[in-house]
């Protein structure tokens, strides 16, 4: 439930891939947004970080075995419709990618995040990867259309 309108939120997903993981290995995570029936979540950007499985820092320029993709599923649909490659985002100055239009998550729509390993990881200790994706978003109260002095308002925008 939002304590302010809008309320900034950061949802974080960590996906772990063991050393020796085959190409195409996926880790799917359900994200709980804890929103009320009159609230919506708007996701504006994602931030990406990658580490070795033993939490050692990796350099985006020199690290190998860091080719991953992200699929965001809201309700029954992938948003955007194609997977997002994570290495170019991780290599950028801000480690972030901003969406031109926010991803909207309404009440009782499941938010699911799938991270896919696009290449086989080298077997052995320290060759696994931990991929962390932060969703920069806000929780807001849904607005309704109102007309002053009318008796049948407020009316939901979907009813118009």
PDB file of C-alpha atoms in Angstrom, residues 35-149:
ATOM      1  CA  UNK A  35      -0.084  -3.409  -4.262  1.00  0.00           C
ATOM      2  CA  UNK A  36      -3.700  -2.781  -3.309  1.00  0.00           C
ATOM      3  CA  UNK A  37      -6.636  -3.101  -5.702  1.00  0.00           C
ATOM      4  CA  UNK A  38      -6.603   0.644  -6.463  1.00  0.00           C
ATOM      5  CA  UNK A  39      -2.836   0.878  -7.093  1.00  0.00           C
ATOM      6  CA  UNK A  40      -0.501   0.304 -10.027  1.00  0.00           C
ATOM      7  CA  UNK A  41       3.240  -0.229 -10.388  1.00  0.00           C
ATOM      8  CA  UNK A  42       5.122   1.631 -13.118  1.00  0.00           C
ATOM      9  CA  UNK A  43       8.597   0.328 -13.996  1.00  0.00           C
ATOM     10  CA  UNK A  44      10.760   3.049 -15.550  1.00  0.00           C
ATOM     11  CA  UNK A  45      14.210   1.456 -15.778  1.00  0.00           C
ATOM     12  CA  UNK A  46      16.388  -1.541 -14.987  1.00  0.00           C
ATOM     13  CA  UNK A  47      19.879  -1.618 -13.482  1.00  0.00           C
ATOM     14  CA  UNK A  48      22.183  -4.603 -14.004  1.00  0.00           C
ATOM     15  CA  UNK A  49      25.116  -5.954 -12.020  1.00  0.00           C
ATOM     16  CA  UNK A  50      27.086  -9.175 -12.526  1.00  0.00           C
ATOM     17  CA  UNK A  51      29.451 -10.880 -10.088  1.00  0.00           C
ATOM     18  CA  UNK A  52      31.322 -14.152  -9.849  1.00  0.00           C
ATOM     19  CA  UNK A  53      29.513 -16.836  -7.835  1.00  0.00           C
ATOM     20  CA  UNK A  54      31.822 -16.145  -4.881  1.00  0.00           C
ATOM     21  CA  UNK A  55      30.714 -12.449  -4.966  1.00  0.00           C
ATOM     22  CA  UNK A  56      33.992 -11.247  -6.467  1.00  0.00           C
ATOM     23  CA  UNK A  57      33.572  -8.127  -8.594  1.00  0.00           C
ATOM     24  CA  UNK A  58      33.871  -8.519 -12.362  1.00  0.00           C
ATOM     25  CA  UNK A  59      35.036  -5.915 -14.840  1.00  0.00           C
ATOM     26  CA  UNK A  60      32.481  -5.307 -17.611  1.00  0.00           C
ATOM     27  CA  UNK A  61      35.326  -4.799 -20.090  1.00  0.00           C
ATOM     28  CA  UNK A  62      37.428  -7.895 -19.396  1.00  0.00           C
ATOM     29  CA  UNK A  63      34.987 -10.429 -17.892  1.00  0.00           C
ATOM     30  CA  UNK A  64      33.997 -13.444 -19.946  1.00  0.00           C
ATOM     31  CA  UNK A  65      30.962 -15.723 -19.614  1.00  0.00           C
ATOM     32  CA  UNK A  66      28.647 -12.753 -19.032  1.00  0.00           C
ATOM     33  CA  UNK A  67      26.138 -13.069 -21.886  1.00  0.00           C
ATOM     34  CA  UNK A  68      22.631 -13.076 -20.368  1.00  0.00           C
ATOM     35  CA  UNK A  69      19.138 -12.050 -21.500  1.00  0.00           C
ATOM     36  CA  UNK A  70      16.175 -10.768 -19.499  1.00  0.00           C
ATOM     37  CA  UNK A  71      12.497 -11.423 -20.158  1.00  0.00           C
ATOM     38  CA  UNK A  72       9.884  -9.455 -18.194  1.00  0.00           C
ATOM     39  CA  UNK A  73       6.411 -11.004 -18.097  1.00  0.00           C
ATOM     40  CA  UNK A  74       3.424  -9.008 -16.831  1.00  0.00           C
ATOM     41  CA  UNK A  75       0.239 -11.049 -16.698  1.00  0.00           C
ATOM     42  CA  UNK A  76       0.294 -13.267 -19.817  1.00  0.00           C
ATOM     43  CA  UNK A  77       2.512 -10.963 -21.930  1.00  0.00           C
ATOM     44  CA  UNK A  78       6.235 -10.345 -22.317  1.00  0.00           C
ATOM     45  CA  UNK A  79       6.988  -6.629 -22.023  1.00  0.00           C
ATOM     46  CA  UNK A  80       8.842  -5.764 -24.214  1.00  0.00           C
ATOM     47  CA  UNK A  81       8.011  -8.664 -26.511  1.00  0.00           C
ATOM     48  CA  UNK A  82      11.679  -9.620 -27.110  1.00  0.00           C
ATOM     49  CA  UNK A  83      14.337 -10.506 -24.498  1.00  0.00           C
ATOM     50  CA  UNK A  84      16.709  -7.737 -23.401  1.00  0.00           C
ATOM     51  CA  UNK A  85      20.480  -8.401 -23.635  1.00  0.00           C
ATOM     52  CA  UNK A  86      22.065  -7.545 -20.278  1.00  0.00           C
ATOM     53  CA  UNK A  87      25.783  -7.239 -21.065  1.00  0.00           C
ATOM     54  CA  UNK A  88      25.492  -3.922 -23.018  1.00  0.00           C
ATOM     55  CA  UNK A  89      23.490  -2.459 -20.110  1.00  0.00           C
ATOM     56  CA  UNK A  90      26.045  -3.717 -17.590  1.00  0.00           C
ATOM     57  CA  UNK A  91      28.881  -2.193 -19.653  1.00  0.00           C
ATOM     58  CA  UNK A  92      27.256   1.251 -19.846  1.00  0.00           C
ATOM     59  CA  UNK A  93      28.302   4.121 -17.565  1.00  0.00           C
ATOM     60  CA  UNK A  94      25.109   3.997 -15.495  1.00  0.00           C
ATOM     61  CA  UNK A  95      24.530   0.213 -15.634  1.00  0.00           C
ATOM     62  CA  UNK A  96      20.936   1.163 -16.433  1.00  0.00           C
ATOM     63  CA  UNK A  97      18.451   1.124 -19.297  1.00  0.00           C
ATOM     64  CA  UNK A  98      15.486   3.495 -19.228  1.00  0.00           C
ATOM     65  CA  UNK A  99      12.240   2.527 -20.958  1.00  0.00           C
ATOM     66  CA  UNK A 100      10.647   5.051 -23.315  1.00  0.00           C
ATOM     67  CA  UNK A 101       7.294   4.159 -21.801  1.00  0.00           C
ATOM     68  CA  UNK A 102       6.898   2.655 -18.326  1.00  0.00           C
ATOM     69  CA  UNK A 103       5.898  -0.978 -17.887  1.00  0.00           C
ATOM     70  CA  UNK A 104       2.528  -1.004 -16.117  1.00  0.00           C
ATOM     71  CA  UNK A 105       1.660  -3.720 -13.575  1.00  0.00           C
ATOM     72  CA  UNK A 106      -1.938  -3.655 -12.365  1.00  0.00           C
ATOM     73  CA  UNK A 107      -3.520  -5.347  -9.355  1.00  0.00           C
ATOM     74  CA  UNK A 108      -3.368  -9.170  -9.448  1.00  0.00           C
ATOM     75  CA  UNK A 109      -1.174  -9.224 -12.555  1.00  0.00           C
ATOM     76  CA  UNK A 110       1.818 -11.443 -11.839  1.00  0.00           C
ATOM     77  CA  UNK A 111       5.238  -9.926 -12.494  1.00  0.00           C
ATOM     78  CA  UNK A 112       7.713 -12.596 -13.548  1.00  0.00           C
ATOM     79  CA  UNK A 113      11.394 -12.152 -14.428  1.00  0.00           C
ATOM     80  CA  UNK A 114      13.373 -14.727 -16.415  1.00  0.00           C
ATOM     81  CA  UNK A 115      17.157 -14.469 -16.810  1.00  0.00           C
ATOM     82  CA  UNK A 116      18.644 -16.722 -19.504  1.00  0.00           C
ATOM     83  CA  UNK A 117      22.281 -17.747 -19.920  1.00  0.00           C
ATOM     84  CA  UNK A 118      23.100 -17.287 -23.636  1.00  0.00           C
ATOM     85  CA  UNK A 119      26.427 -19.164 -23.542  1.00  0.00           C
ATOM     86  CA  UNK A 120      27.782 -22.131 -21.612  1.00  0.00           C
ATOM     87  CA  UNK A 121      29.697 -21.206 -18.485  1.00  0.00           C
ATOM     88  CA  UNK A 122      33.145 -22.689 -17.893  1.00  0.00           C
ATOM     89  CA  UNK A 123      33.126 -25.459 -15.290  1.00  0.00           C
ATOM     90  CA  UNK A 124      35.051 -24.989 -12.073  1.00  0.00           C
ATOM     91  CA  UNK A 125      35.110 -22.914  -8.931  1.00  0.00           C
ATOM     92  CA  UNK A 126      34.593 -19.176  -9.393  1.00  0.00           C
ATOM     93  CA  UNK A 127      33.154 -19.541 -12.914  1.00  0.00           C
ATOM     94  CA  UNK A 128      29.499 -19.245 -11.898  1.00  0.00           C
ATOM     95  CA  UNK A 129      27.700 -15.932 -12.221  1.00  0.00           C
ATOM     96  CA  UNK A 130      25.305 -13.949 -10.029  1.00  0.00           C
ATOM     97  CA  UNK A 131      23.137 -11.598 -12.119  1.00  0.00           C
ATOM     98  CA  UNK A 132      21.277  -8.880 -10.193  1.00  0.00           C
ATOM     99  CA  UNK A 133      18.564  -6.817 -11.851  1.00  0.00           C
ATOM    100  CA  UNK A 134      16.991  -3.836 -10.056  1.00  0.00           C
ATOM    101  CA  UNK A 135      13.673  -2.477 -11.294  1.00  0.00           C
ATOM    102  CA  UNK A 136      13.441   1.286 -10.720  1.00  0.00           C
ATOM    103  CA  UNK A 137       9.745   1.942 -10.339  1.00  0.00           C
ATOM    104  CA  UNK A 138       6.975   3.613  -8.424  1.00  0.00           C
ATOM    105  CA  UNK A 139       3.784   2.507  -6.736  1.00  0.00           C
ATOM    106  CA  UNK A 140       0.898   4.881  -7.415  1.00  0.00           C
ATOM    107  CA  UNK A 141      -2.817   5.152  -6.791  1.00  0.00           C
ATOM    108  CA  UNK A 142      -4.882   4.672  -9.961  1.00  0.00           C
ATOM    109  CA  UNK A 143      -6.605   7.861 -11.034  1.00  0.00           C
ATOM    110  CA  UNK A 144     -10.337   8.029 -11.858  1.00  0.00           C
ATOM    111  CA  UNK A 145     -12.223  10.381 -14.136  1.00  0.00           C
ATOM    112  CA  UNK A 146     -14.479  12.763 -12.201  1.00  0.00           C
ATOM    113  CA  UNK A 147     -16.978  15.401 -13.228  1.00  0.00           C
ATOM    114  CA  UNK A 148     -18.087  17.882 -10.606  1.00  0.00           C
ATOM    115  CA  UNK A 149     -21.823  17.965  -9.751  1.00  0.00           C
TER     116      UNK A 149
END
